CSV table of C-alpha atoms and ligand atoms in Angstrom, one decimal:
chain,number,residue,atom,x,y,z
H,36,UNK,CA,258.6,166.0,43.2
H,37,UNK,CA,261.4,167.5,45.1
H,38,UNK,CA,264.4,165.5,46.2
H,39,UNK,CA,266.8,166.3,48.9
H,40,UNK,CA,270.0,164.7,50.0
H,41,UNK,CA,269.3,162.8,53.3
H,42,UNK,CA,272.1,162.8,55.9
H,43,UNK,CA,271.3,159.9,58.3
H,44,UNK,CA,273.6,159.2,61.3
H,45,UNK,CA,275.2,155.7,61.2
H,46,UNK,CA,272.6,154.5,63.7
H,47,UNK,CA,269.7,155.9,61.6
H,48,UNK,CA,271.2,154.5,58.4
H,49,UNK,CA,270.9,151.1,59.9
H,50,UNK,CA,267.3,151.6,60.6
H,51,UNK,CA,266.8,152.9,57.1
H,52,UNK,CA,268.5,149.9,55.5
H,53,UNK,CA,266.1,147.7,57.6
H,54,UNK,CA,263.2,149.6,56.3
H,55,UNK,CA,264.4,149.2,52.7
H,56,UNK,CA,264.9,145.5,53.3
H,57,UNK,CA,261.4,144.9,54.8
H,58,UNK,CA,259.7,147.0,52.1
H,59,UNK,CA,261.5,145.0,49.4
H,60,UNK,CA,260.7,141.7,51.1
H,61,UNK,CA,257.0,142.5,51.4
H,62,UNK,CA,256.8,143.8,47.8
H,63,UNK,CA,258.5,140.8,46.4
H,64,UNK,CA,256.2,138.5,48.4
H,65,UNK,CA,253.3,140.2,46.7
H,66,UNK,CA,254.9,139.9,43.3
H,67,UNK,CA,255.3,136.2,43.9
H,68,UNK,CA,251.7,135.7,44.9
H,69,UNK,CA,250.6,137.4,41.8
H,70,UNK,CA,253.1,135.6,39.6
H,71,UNK,CA,251.4,132.3,40.4
H,72,UNK,CA,248.0,133.6,39.4
H,73,UNK,CA,246.6,132.3,36.1
H,74,UNK,CA,243.2,132.7,34.5
H,75,UNK,CA,240.9,130.2,36.1
H,76,UNK,CA,242.6,130.0,39.4
H,77,UNK,CA,241.3,131.6,42.6
H,78,UNK,CA,242.1,135.3,42.7
H,79,UNK,CA,245.4,136.3,44.0
H,80,UNK,CA,245.0,138.0,47.4
H,81,UNK,CA,244.1,141.7,47.3
H,82,UNK,CA,245.4,144.4,49.7
H,83,UNK,CA,243.2,143.6,52.6
H,84,UNK,CA,244.0,139.9,52.6
H,85,UNK,CA,247.6,140.7,52.1
H,86,UNK,CA,247.5,143.0,55.2
H,87,UNK,CA,246.0,140.1,57.3
H,88,UNK,CA,248.9,137.9,55.9
H,89,UNK,CA,251.4,140.5,56.9
H,90,UNK,CA,250.0,140.6,60.4
H,91,UNK,CA,250.5,136.8,60.6
H,92,UNK,CA,254.0,136.9,59.1
H,93,UNK,CA,255.0,139.6,61.6
H,94,UNK,CA,253.8,137.2,64.4
H,95,UNK,CA,256.0,134.4,63.0
H,96,UNK,CA,259.1,136.3,62.1
H,97,UNK,CA,260.6,138.5,64.8
H,98,UNK,CA,262.9,140.3,62.4
H,99,UNK,CA,259.9,141.4,60.4
H,100,UNK,CA,258.0,142.3,63.7
H,101,UNK,CA,261.0,144.4,64.7
H,102,UNK,CA,260.6,146.6,61.7
H,103,UNK,CA,258.0,149.4,61.1
H,104,UNK,CA,254.6,148.1,60.3
H,105,UNK,CA,253.9,151.5,58.6
H,106,UNK,CA,256.7,150.9,56.1
H,107,UNK,CA,255.6,147.3,55.4
H,108,UNK,CA,252.0,148.1,55.0
H,109,UNK,CA,252.8,151.0,52.7
H,110,UNK,CA,254.9,148.6,50.4
H,111,UNK,CA,251.6,146.5,50.0
H,112,UNK,CA,249.6,149.6,49.3
H,113,UNK,CA,252.1,150.7,46.7
H,114,UNK,CA,252.0,147.2,45.2
H,115,UNK,CA,248.2,147.4,45.0
H,116,UNK,CA,248.4,150.7,43.3
H,117,UNK,CA,251.0,149.4,40.9
H,118,UNK,CA,248.6,146.5,40.0
H,119,UNK,CA,245.8,148.9,39.4
H,120,UNK,CA,247.9,151.0,37.1
H,121,UNK,CA,249.0,147.8,35.3
H,122,UNK,CA,245.4,146.7,34.6
H,123,UNK,CA,244.4,150.2,33.5
H,124,UNK,CA,244.3,150.2,29.7
H,125,UNK,CA,244.9,153.9,29.6
H,126,UNK,CA,248.1,153.6,31.7
H,127,UNK,CA,251.3,152.4,30.2
H,128,UNK,CA,252.6,151.1,33.5
H,129,UNK,CA,254.0,147.6,33.2
H,130,UNK,CA,253.5,144.7,35.6
H,131,UNK,CA,255.1,145.3,39.0
H,132,UNK,CA,258.3,143.3,39.1
H,133,UNK,CA,260.9,142.1,41.5
H,134,UNK,CA,262.9,144.5,43.5
H,135,UNK,CA,266.6,143.7,43.8
H,136,UNK,CA,268.8,144.4,46.8
H,137,UNK,CA,271.2,147.2,46.2
H,138,UNK,CA,269.4,148.3,43.2
H,139,UNK,CA,265.7,149.2,44.2
H,140,UNK,CA,266.2,150.3,47.7
H,141,UNK,CA,263.5,152.5,49.1
H,142,UNK,CA,260.3,152.9,51.1
H,143,UNK,CA,257.5,155.3,51.3
H,144,UNK,CA,255.7,157.0,54.2
H,145,UNK,CA,252.3,158.6,54.0
H,146,UNK,CA,250.1,160.2,56.6
H,147,UNK,CA,251.8,163.6,57.4
H,148,UNK,CA,251.0,164.7,60.9
H,149,UNK,CA,250.3,161.1,62.1
H,150,UNK,CA,253.2,159.2,60.8
H,151,UNK,CA,255.7,161.8,59.8
H,152,UNK,CA,256.5,165.5,59.8
H,153,UNK,CA,259.1,167.8,58.3
H,154,UNK,CA,260.8,170.9,59.8
H,155,UNK,CA,263.6,173.3,59.0
H,156,UNK,CA,266.3,173.5,61.8
H,157,UNK,CA,268.7,175.9,60.2
H,158,UNK,CA,269.4,177.7,57.0
H,159,UNK,CA,270.7,174.7,55.2
H,160,UNK,CA,269.4,171.8,57.3
H,161,UNK,CA,266.0,170.3,57.6
H,162,UNK,CA,264.6,167.3,59.4
H,163,UNK,CA,262.2,164.7,58.4
H,164,UNK,CA,260.6,162.2,60.9
H,165,UNK,CA,261.1,158.6,59.9
H,166,UNK,CA,259.4,155.9,61.9
H,167,UNK,CA,261.8,154.2,64.3
H,168,UNK,CA,264.7,156.4,63.1
H,169,UNK,CA,263.4,159.6,64.6
H,170,UNK,CA,264.4,163.0,63.1
H,171,UNK,CA,266.8,162.5,60.1
H,172,UNK,CA,268.7,165.5,58.8
H,173,UNK,CA,268.6,166.4,55.2
H,174,UNK,CA,270.1,169.2,53.2
H,175,UNK,CA,267.6,172.0,52.8
H,176,UNK,CA,268.6,172.8,49.2
H,177,UNK,CA,265.3,174.5,48.5
H,178,UNK,CA,261.9,175.1,50.3
H,179,UNK,CA,259.8,172.0,50.9
H,180,UNK,CA,256.4,172.7,49.4
H,181,UNK,CA,253.9,173.1,52.3
H,182,UNK,CA,251.2,170.8,50.7
H,183,UNK,CA,253.4,167.6,50.6
H,184,UNK,CA,251.6,164.6,51.9
H,185,UNK,CA,254.0,161.7,51.6
H,186,UNK,CA,257.7,161.0,51.0
H,187,UNK,CA,259.9,158.4,49.7
H,188,UNK,CA,263.3,157.6,51.0
H,189,UNK,CA,265.7,155.9,48.5
H,190,UNK,CA,269.3,154.7,48.5
H,191,UNK,CA,271.0,154.8,45.1
H,192,UNK,CA,273.7,152.4,44.0
H,193,UNK,CA,276.5,154.6,45.3
H,194,UNK,CA,275.0,154.5,48.8
H,195,UNK,CA,273.6,158.0,48.8
H,196,UNK,CA,270.4,158.6,50.6
H,197,UNK,CA,267.6,160.9,49.3
H,198,UNK,CA,264.2,161.9,50.5
H,199,UNK,CA,261.7,163.0,47.9
H,200,UNK,CA,258.5,164.7,48.9
H,201,UNK,CA,255.6,163.9,46.7
H,202,UNK,CA,253.7,166.8,45.5
H,203,UNK,CA,251.5,167.0,42.5
H,204,UNK,CA,252.9,170.1,40.7
H,205,UNK,CA,250.6,173.0,40.9
H,206,UNK,CA,248.9,173.4,37.4
H,207,UNK,CA,250.4,176.4,35.8
H,208,UNK,CA,247.6,178.7,34.7
H,209,UNK,CA,247.3,179.1,30.8
H,210,UNK,CA,248.2,182.4,29.4
H,211,UNK,CA,244.8,182.7,27.7
H,212,UNK,CA,246.2,184.0,24.5
H,213,UNK,CA,244.9,181.2,22.4
H,214,UNK,CA,248.3,180.1,21.2
H,215,UNK,CA,249.2,176.6,20.4
H,216,UNK,CA,252.7,175.2,20.3
H,217,UNK,CA,254.1,172.0,18.8
H,218,UNK,CA,257.1,170.2,20.2
H,219,UNK,CA,259.1,167.8,18.2
H,220,UNK,CA,261.4,165.2,19.9
H,221,UNK,CA,264.7,165.7,18.2
H,222,UNK,CA,267.8,163.5,18.5
H,223,UNK,CA,270.4,166.2,18.1
H,224,UNK,CA,268.5,168.5,20.4
H,225,UNK,CA,266.2,167.4,23.1
H,226,UNK,CA,263.1,169.1,21.6
H,227,UNK,CA,262.2,171.7,19.0
H,228,UNK,CA,259.3,174.1,19.4
H,229,UNK,CA,257.2,175.3,16.6
H,230,UNK,CA,258.4,178.9,17.5
H,231,UNK,CA,261.9,177.9,16.2
H,232,UNK,CA,263.4,177.5,19.7
H,233,UNK,CA,265.7,174.4,20.2
H,234,UNK,CA,265.8,173.1,23.7
H,235,UNK,CA,269.0,171.3,24.7
H,236,UNK,CA,268.9,168.9,27.5
H,237,UNK,CA,272.1,169.0,29.4
H,238,UNK,CA,274.0,165.7,29.4
H,239,UNK,CA,277.5,164.8,30.5
H,240,UNK,CA,280.2,167.2,29.4
H,241,UNK,CA,282.9,166.0,27.0
H,242,UNK,CA,285.4,165.5,29.8
H,243,UNK,CA,282.8,163.6,31.9
H,244,UNK,CA,282.0,161.3,28.9
H,245,UNK,CA,285.7,160.6,28.4
H,246,UNK,CA,286.0,159.8,32.1
H,247,UNK,CA,282.9,157.5,31.8
H,248,UNK,CA,284.4,155.6,29.0
H,249,UNK,CA,287.7,155.2,30.8
H,250,UNK,CA,285.9,153.9,33.9
H,251,UNK,CA,283.9,151.5,31.8
H,252,UNK,CA,287.1,150.1,30.3
H,253,UNK,CA,288.6,149.8,33.8
H,254,UNK,CA,285.4,148.0,34.9
H,255,UNK,CA,285.8,145.4,32.2
H,256,UNK,CA,289.3,144.6,33.3
H,257,UNK,CA,288.6,144.5,37.0
H,258,UNK,CA,288.2,141.2,38.6
H,259,UNK,CA,284.7,140.2,39.8
H,260,UNK,CA,284.1,140.8,43.5
H,261,UNK,CA,287.3,142.8,44.0
H,262,UNK,CA,287.4,146.1,45.9
H,263,UNK,CA,288.6,147.8,42.8
H,264,UNK,CA,285.7,146.8,40.8
H,265,UNK,CA,283.3,148.0,43.6
H,266,UNK,CA,285.1,151.4,43.6
H,267,UNK,CA,284.9,151.8,39.8
H,268,UNK,CA,281.2,150.7,39.8
H,269,UNK,CA,280.5,153.4,42.4
H,270,UNK,CA,282.2,156.1,40.4
H,271,UNK,CA,280.3,155.1,37.3
H,272,UNK,CA,277.0,155.3,39.2
H,273,UNK,CA,277.9,158.7,40.5
H,274,UNK,CA,278.4,160.0,36.9
H,275,UNK,CA,275.2,158.5,35.8
H,276,UNK,CA,273.4,160.0,38.8
H,277,UNK,CA,274.7,163.4,37.9
H,278,UNK,CA,273.4,163.0,34.4
H,279,UNK,CA,270.0,162.1,35.6
H,280,UNK,CA,269.9,165.0,38.1
H,281,UNK,CA,270.6,167.4,35.3
H,282,UNK,CA,268.0,166.0,33.0
H,283,UNK,CA,265.3,166.1,35.7
H,284,UNK,CA,266.2,169.7,36.5
H,285,UNK,CA,265.9,170.6,32.8
H,286,UNK,CA,262.6,168.8,32.4
H,287,UNK,CA,261.3,170.7,35.4
H,288,UNK,CA,262.2,174.2,34.1
H,289,UNK,CA,261.3,173.6,30.5
H,290,UNK,CA,257.9,172.2,31.3
H,291,UNK,CA,257.0,175.2,33.6
H,292,UNK,CA,258.2,177.7,30.9
H,293,UNK,CA,256.2,176.0,28.1
H,294,UNK,CA,253.0,175.6,30.2
H,295,UNK,CA,253.2,179.3,31.2
H,296,UNK,CA,253.6,180.5,27.6
H,297,UNK,CA,251.2,178.4,25.6
H,298,UNK,CA,247.5,177.5,25.9
H,299,UNK,CA,247.6,174.3,23.9
H,300,UNK,CA,250.6,172.1,23.7
H,301,UNK,CA,250.8,169.4,21.1
H,302,UNK,CA,253.4,166.7,21.2
H,303,UNK,CA,254.1,163.6,19.2
H,304,UNK,CA,252.5,160.6,20.5
H,305,UNK,CA,255.6,158.5,20.7
H,306,UNK,CA,255.2,155.1,22.4
H,307,UNK,CA,258.7,155.6,24.0
H,308,UNK,CA,258.5,152.4,26.0
H,309,UNK,CA,257.6,150.4,23.0
H,310,UNK,CA,260.4,151.9,20.9
H,311,UNK,CA,263.0,151.2,23.6
H,312,UNK,CA,261.7,147.6,24.1
H,313,UNK,CA,261.6,146.6,20.4
H,314,UNK,CA,265.2,147.6,19.6
H,315,UNK,CA,266.8,144.4,20.9
H,316,UNK,CA,264.5,141.9,19.5
H,317,UNK,CA,264.7,138.3,20.8
H,318,UNK,CA,267.4,135.7,20.3
H,319,UNK,CA,265.1,133.8,17.9
H,320,UNK,CA,263.9,136.9,16.2
H,321,UNK,CA,266.6,139.7,16.3
H,322,UNK,CA,265.2,143.1,15.5
H,323,UNK,CA,266.3,144.8,12.3
H,324,UNK,CA,268.7,147.8,12.4
H,325,UNK,CA,269.3,146.9,16.0
H,326,UNK,CA,272.4,149.0,16.3
H,327,UNK,CA,270.9,152.2,14.8
H,328,UNK,CA,267.7,151.9,16.8
H,329,UNK,CA,269.6,151.3,20.0
H,330,UNK,CA,271.6,154.4,19.3
H,331,UNK,CA,268.4,156.4,18.6
H,332,UNK,CA,266.8,155.0,21.8
H,333,UNK,CA,269.8,156.2,23.9
H,334,UNK,CA,269.4,159.5,22.4
H,335,UNK,CA,265.6,159.6,23.2
H,336,UNK,CA,266.1,158.5,26.7
H,337,UNK,CA,269.0,160.8,27.3
H,338,UNK,CA,267.1,163.8,26.0
H,339,UNK,CA,264.5,163.4,28.8
H,340,UNK,CA,261.7,163.5,26.4
H,341,UNK,CA,259.4,161.2,28.4
H,342,UNK,CA,260.0,163.2,31.5
H,343,UNK,CA,259.3,166.4,29.8
H,344,UNK,CA,255.9,165.2,28.4
H,345,UNK,CA,254.9,163.8,31.8
H,346,UNK,CA,255.7,167.1,33.6
H,347,UNK,CA,253.9,169.0,31.0
H,348,UNK,CA,250.8,166.8,31.5
H,349,UNK,CA,250.9,167.5,35.3
H,350,UNK,CA,251.5,171.3,35.0
H,351,UNK,CA,249.1,171.8,32.0
H,352,UNK,CA,246.4,169.3,32.7
H,353,UNK,CA,244.0,169.1,29.8
H,354,UNK,CA,246.1,171.3,27.7
H,355,UNK,CA,248.4,168.7,26.3
H,356,UNK,CA,247.4,167.0,23.1
H,357,UNK,CA,249.1,164.0,21.6
H,358,UNK,CA,249.4,164.0,17.8
H,359,UNK,CA,250.2,161.0,15.7
H,360,UNK,CA,253.7,161.8,14.3
H,361,UNK,CA,253.2,160.1,10.9
H,362,UNK,CA,255.5,161.8,8.4
H,363,UNK,CA,255.6,165.0,10.2
H,364,UNK,CA,259.3,165.0,9.4
H,365,UNK,CA,258.8,164.8,5.7
H,366,UNK,CA,255.9,167.3,5.4
H,367,UNK,CA,256.6,170.8,4.4
H,368,UNK,CA,255.0,173.1,6.9
H,369,UNK,CA,254.7,175.9,4.3
H,370,UNK,CA,253.0,174.2,1.4
H,371,UNK,CA,252.0,170.7,2.7
H,372,UNK,CA,254.0,168.6,0.3
H,373,UNK,CA,255.3,165.3,1.5
H,374,UNK,CA,258.6,164.2,0.2
H,375,UNK,CA,261.3,162.3,1.9
H,376,UNK,CA,263.9,164.2,-0.3
H,377,UNK,CA,263.0,167.4,1.5
H,378,UNK,CA,264.7,166.1,4.5
H,379,UNK,CA,268.3,167.1,3.3
H,380,UNK,CA,270.0,165.9,6.4
H,381,UNK,CA,269.3,165.2,10.2
H,382,UNK,CA,269.2,169.0,10.8
H,383,UNK,CA,268.1,170.6,7.5
H,384,UNK,CA,264.6,170.6,5.8
H,385,UNK,CA,264.4,172.1,2.3
H,386,UNK,CA,261.1,171.7,0.5
H,387,UNK,CA,261.6,170.2,-3.0
H,388,UNK,CA,258.4,171.9,-4.2
H,389,UNK,CA,258.4,175.4,-2.7
H,390,UNK,CA,261.9,175.8,-1.5
H,391,UNK,CA,260.9,176.6,2.2
H,392,UNK,CA,264.0,175.8,4.3
H,393,UNK,CA,264.1,175.4,8.0
H,394,UNK,CA,265.5,173.4,10.9
H,395,UNK,CA,264.2,169.9,10.3
H,396,UNK,CA,263.0,169.5,13.8
H,397,UNK,CA,261.3,172.9,13.8
H,398,UNK,CA,259.5,172.1,10.6
H,399,UNK,CA,258.2,169.0,12.2
H,400,UNK,CA,257.2,170.9,15.3
H,401,UNK,CA,255.2,173.4,13.2
H,402,UNK,CA,253.3,170.4,11.6
H,403,UNK,CA,252.7,169.0,15.1
H,404,UNK,CA,251.5,172.4,16.3
H,405,UNK,CA,249.0,172.4,13.4
H,406,UNK,CA,247.9,168.8,14.3
H,407,UNK,CA,248.9,167.6,10.9
H,408,UNK,CA,249.4,163.9,10.5
H,409,UNK,CA,249.6,162.9,6.9
H,410,UNK,CA,248.9,159.6,5.1
H,411,UNK,CA,251.5,157.7,3.2
H,412,UNK,CA,249.8,158.6,0.0
H,413,UNK,CA,249.0,162.1,1.0
H,414,UNK,CA,250.7,165.3,0.0
H,415,UNK,CA,251.3,165.8,-3.7
H,416,UNK,CA,250.6,162.3,-4.7
H,417,UNK,CA,254.1,161.9,-6.1
H,418,UNK,CA,255.0,158.5,-7.4
H,419,UNK,CA,258.2,158.5,-5.3
H,420,UNK,CA,257.9,156.2,-2.3
H,421,UNK,CA,257.4,158.6,0.5
H,422,UNK,CA,256.9,156.3,3.3
H,423,UNK,CA,259.9,156.2,5.5
H,424,UNK,CA,258.3,155.2,8.6
H,425,UNK,CA,256.9,151.8,7.9
H,426,UNK,CA,256.4,150.5,11.4
H,427,UNK,CA,254.4,153.5,12.2
H,428,UNK,CA,252.2,153.2,9.1
H,429,UNK,CA,251.6,149.6,9.6
H,430,UNK,CA,250.0,150.4,12.9
H,431,UNK,CA,248.0,153.3,11.4
H,432,UNK,CA,246.5,151.8,8.2
H,433,UNK,CA,244.4,149.4,10.3
H,434,UNK,CA,242.5,152.3,11.9
H,435,UNK,CA,241.9,154.3,8.8
H,436,UNK,CA,241.9,157.5,10.7
H,437,UNK,CA,244.9,159.0,9.1
H,438,UNK,CA,243.7,162.5,8.5
H,439,UNK,CA,242.8,163.4,12.1
H,440,UNK,CA,245.4,163.3,14.7
H,441,UNK,CA,244.7,161.0,17.6
H,442,UNK,CA,244.3,163.0,20.7
H,443,UNK,CA,244.5,161.5,24.1
H,444,UNK,CA,243.7,163.4,27.2
H,445,UNK,CA,246.4,164.6,29.4
H,446,UNK,CA,246.7,164.1,33.2
H,447,UNK,CA,249.0,162.0,35.0
H,448,UNK,CA,249.1,160.8,38.5
H,449,UNK,CA,252.1,161.9,40.5
H,450,UNK,CA,251.4,159.6,43.4
H,451,UNK,CA,251.5,156.7,41.2
H,452,UNK,CA,254.9,157.4,39.8
H,453,UNK,CA,256.2,157.5,43.4
H,454,UNK,CA,255.0,154.1,44.1
H,455,UNK,CA,257.8,152.5,42.0
H,456,UNK,CA,255.9,151.0,39.2
H,457,UNK,CA,257.2,153.5,36.8
H,458,UNK,CA,260.5,153.7,38.5
H,459,UNK,CA,260.9,150.0,38.2
H,460,UNK,CA,260.0,150.1,34.6
H,461,UNK,CA,262.5,152.8,33.8
H,462,UNK,CA,265.2,150.9,35.5
H,463,UNK,CA,264.7,147.8,33.5
H,464,UNK,CA,265.8,149.4,30.3
M,605,ZN,ZN1,256.9,173.4,0.5
């Protein structure tokens, strides 16, 4: 997906804001209809029924009728897609949820040639056709892929407008040298390859982090509803947006590079959404080690791991294998011994049996490349407790398939992630 800064005129901006409002209204209406549905009740209306209802609503509400039917119908279609994703057992998408004004602002347009078109007007300026707004200028920061079929316009919390053209990344051809690579999700570094490379995902610089902390303190002191508070919030959002941009850029480049160099790409099968969700616990049942887990989770999210894996699956379809990560961090990649004491520190692995020493994340990556997932009792059968990942093992023992790594097929749907289901899910955390 390629995203460009949109530069609407004030008059066009008013139209875009209306489109956002209508899309949100229609989406939330659909969410509400489905929220009332319980097993045993008549089915909640499907897409076609909702379209009929939309026509009716437009007849009754002039403000809705004044808006673009294309935008409103597309919001319904996006919702239908999000529901399909939600019911798909192979898809981790959550239930489509409410969209909030000021936070989830955006709409989608499909049907290039009929509903919209894109063109370049000068070296640095392009124009995209938006229903009812006409040609809206955008910063031509790189070429728009010729095969784009739809786009999504969004407004972030700082009031910046963007247009993102949806394109399923072209699969990168496999090098055909029969080489597999393992990638371990690190916390200190974003990812470690079994080749020994450490990939760093750019985050905020030290100075930017200091500024962020200062702004957050200022925000805590600012009075609710004051202008000052609004300004501080805006500045914080800008910093966060910068961090996100960097992470996306990194994931894009790293995934292309990896897909180009290796035939088979093995990654840990981390249920990232589950991990991030479980950290807080509930008021009645607070999670254990909440603080540590929350810190780790921040690290995971910041490292852009999830994004990297998604892009890899798109660029190397069928070549990404997910391996159960059980104890990969405690197993020696040289001799196979499993011992928690081999993990000297966060960064250093030194085998207690054979003395093999290596960056801890690289050692894990080599295990992943080999597809090794070991049992709690595996390895040398030492009496020492070697199980350091109890939550993981608990979920594994029930299946009894500890020796063989679980492999799920790759392949993701780019269109779907545009629809907002994933976006909304990501924003909730
Ligand atoms: Zn060893």
